[in-house]
Amino acid sequence: MKRWTTCLLAGLLALSLTACGGGEKEPETADVDLTEVYSSMEAVCDWWTEGYMIDIEGEMLEMYYPGLSELETEQMIVKAAAMSAVANEVALVKCQSEEDADKAAEIFQARIDYQVGDDENIGGAFYPESIESWKKASVQRQGNCVALVAVDGKQGDLENVFNQAFT
């Protein structure tokens, strides 16, 4: 009887250790409007005059971010400078699933890696100053919302704008 009770208690202890984690929760992304986030970014970058940043869509979107248009998204804003010698590109997506958010983050990181280049391939940004700007670019993530931020001179400020939208 003692052995049976000991085995039962050991089993209950093991079961209690596998209970719901409840650790850190993912940030709530349901109420975040990425249009408002982008507007806040525009306010920080006061040199972004009318027409400075253009929408990246269609063939251009597929060229810059292969596979992004195939993801299930609730919101997508992708903008780049019409012409710039340095990095000025922002991509914001709110994906419908964590899996698609993972893929978006991979696509965004691939864009940064391509622009920077490596020992064998010159970066897509081509010019040394542009490549240095892209080296500072980052992928930010809050739940199912993912951002690529590549903005010379305001990188940290725009990362903060994105991340603070979720607090």
Short mmCIF file of N, CA, C and O in Angstrom, two decimals, residues 3 16 19 21 25 32 46 86 89 95-96 102 106 110 115 117 125 153 159 167:
data_model
loop_
_atom_site.label_atom_id
_atom_site.label_comp_id
_atom_site.label_asym_id
_atom_site.label_seq_id
_atom_site.Cartn_x
_atom_site.Cartn_y
_atom_site.Cartn_z
N ARG A 3 3.92 1.55 -1.25
CA ARG A 3 4.51 1.70 -2.59
C ARG A 3 3.50 2.33 -3.55
O ARG A 3 3.84 3.21 -4.33
N SER A 16 1.94 17.88 -11.82
CA SER A 16 1.84 19.29 -11.41
C SER A 16 2.97 20.12 -12.02
O SER A 16 2.81 21.31 -12.25
N ALA A 19 2.06 21.62 -15.56
CA ALA A 19 0.88 22.49 -15.64
C ALA A 19 1.13 23.64 -16.59
O ALA A 19 2.26 23.87 -17.04
N GLY A 21 2.17 26.84 -18.25
CA GLY A 21 3.34 27.65 -17.92
C GLY A 21 3.00 28.96 -17.28
O GLY A 21 3.45 29.28 -16.20
N LYS A 25 3.80 36.46 -21.04
CA LYS A 25 2.78 36.43 -22.08
C LYS A 25 3.26 37.21 -23.29
O LYS A 25 4.02 38.16 -23.17
N VAL A 32 -3.50 47.12 -31.91
CA VAL A 32 -2.49 48.00 -32.48
C VAL A 32 -2.79 48.25 -33.95
O VAL A 32 -2.95 47.33 -34.74
N ASP A 46 11.01 64.09 -39.46
CA ASP A 46 10.41 65.29 -40.03
C ASP A 46 10.94 65.64 -41.42
O ASP A 46 10.38 66.46 -42.11
N VAL A 86 21.09 56.67 -48.53
CA VAL A 86 21.22 55.90 -47.29
C VAL A 86 19.94 55.11 -47.05
O VAL A 86 18.95 55.28 -47.76
N GLU A 89 13.87 52.78 -45.12
CA GLU A 89 12.89 51.77 -45.47
C GLU A 89 12.22 51.26 -44.20
O GLU A 89 12.90 51.00 -43.20
N CYS A 95 0.56 39.82 -38.79
CA CYS A 95 0.23 38.52 -39.35
C CYS A 95 -0.92 37.87 -38.58
O CYS A 95 -1.14 38.15 -37.41
N GLN A 96 -1.62 36.98 -39.26
CA GLN A 96 -2.74 36.29 -38.63
C GLN A 96 -2.28 35.13 -37.75
O GLN A 96 -3.03 34.67 -36.90
N ASP A 102 6.73 34.53 -37.89
CA ASP A 102 8.09 33.98 -37.97
C ASP A 102 8.64 34.12 -39.39
O ASP A 102 9.79 34.51 -39.58
N GLU A 106 11.85 36.36 -40.90
CA GLU A 106 12.90 35.79 -41.74
C GLU A 106 13.05 36.56 -43.04
O GLU A 106 14.17 36.82 -43.50
N ALA A 110 16.31 38.63 -44.21
CA ALA A 110 16.93 38.35 -45.52
C ALA A 110 17.13 39.64 -46.31
O ALA A 110 18.14 39.80 -47.01
N GLN A 115 21.00 43.53 -48.42
CA GLN A 115 21.46 44.91 -48.58
C GLN A 115 22.89 45.10 -48.06
O GLN A 115 23.67 45.85 -48.62
N GLY A 117 25.23 42.56 -47.68
CA GLY A 117 26.18 41.72 -48.41
C GLY A 117 27.08 40.96 -47.45
O GLY A 117 26.89 40.98 -46.23
N ALA A 125 22.78 47.36 -51.27
CA ALA A 125 22.81 48.80 -51.05
C ALA A 125 23.97 49.44 -51.81
O ALA A 125 23.97 50.64 -52.05
N GLY A 153 20.03 57.52 -39.13
CA GLY A 153 19.95 58.66 -38.23
C GLY A 153 18.82 58.62 -37.22
O GLY A 153 18.83 59.35 -36.24
N GLU A 159 12.62 52.32 -33.74
CA GLU A 159 12.45 51.05 -33.02
C GLU A 159 11.61 51.28 -31.76
O GLU A 159 10.72 50.50 -31.44
N THR A 167 2.91 48.77 -25.48
CA THR A 167 2.94 48.86 -24.01
C THR A 167 1.71 49.55 -23.48
O THR A 167 1.00 50.21 -24.17
#
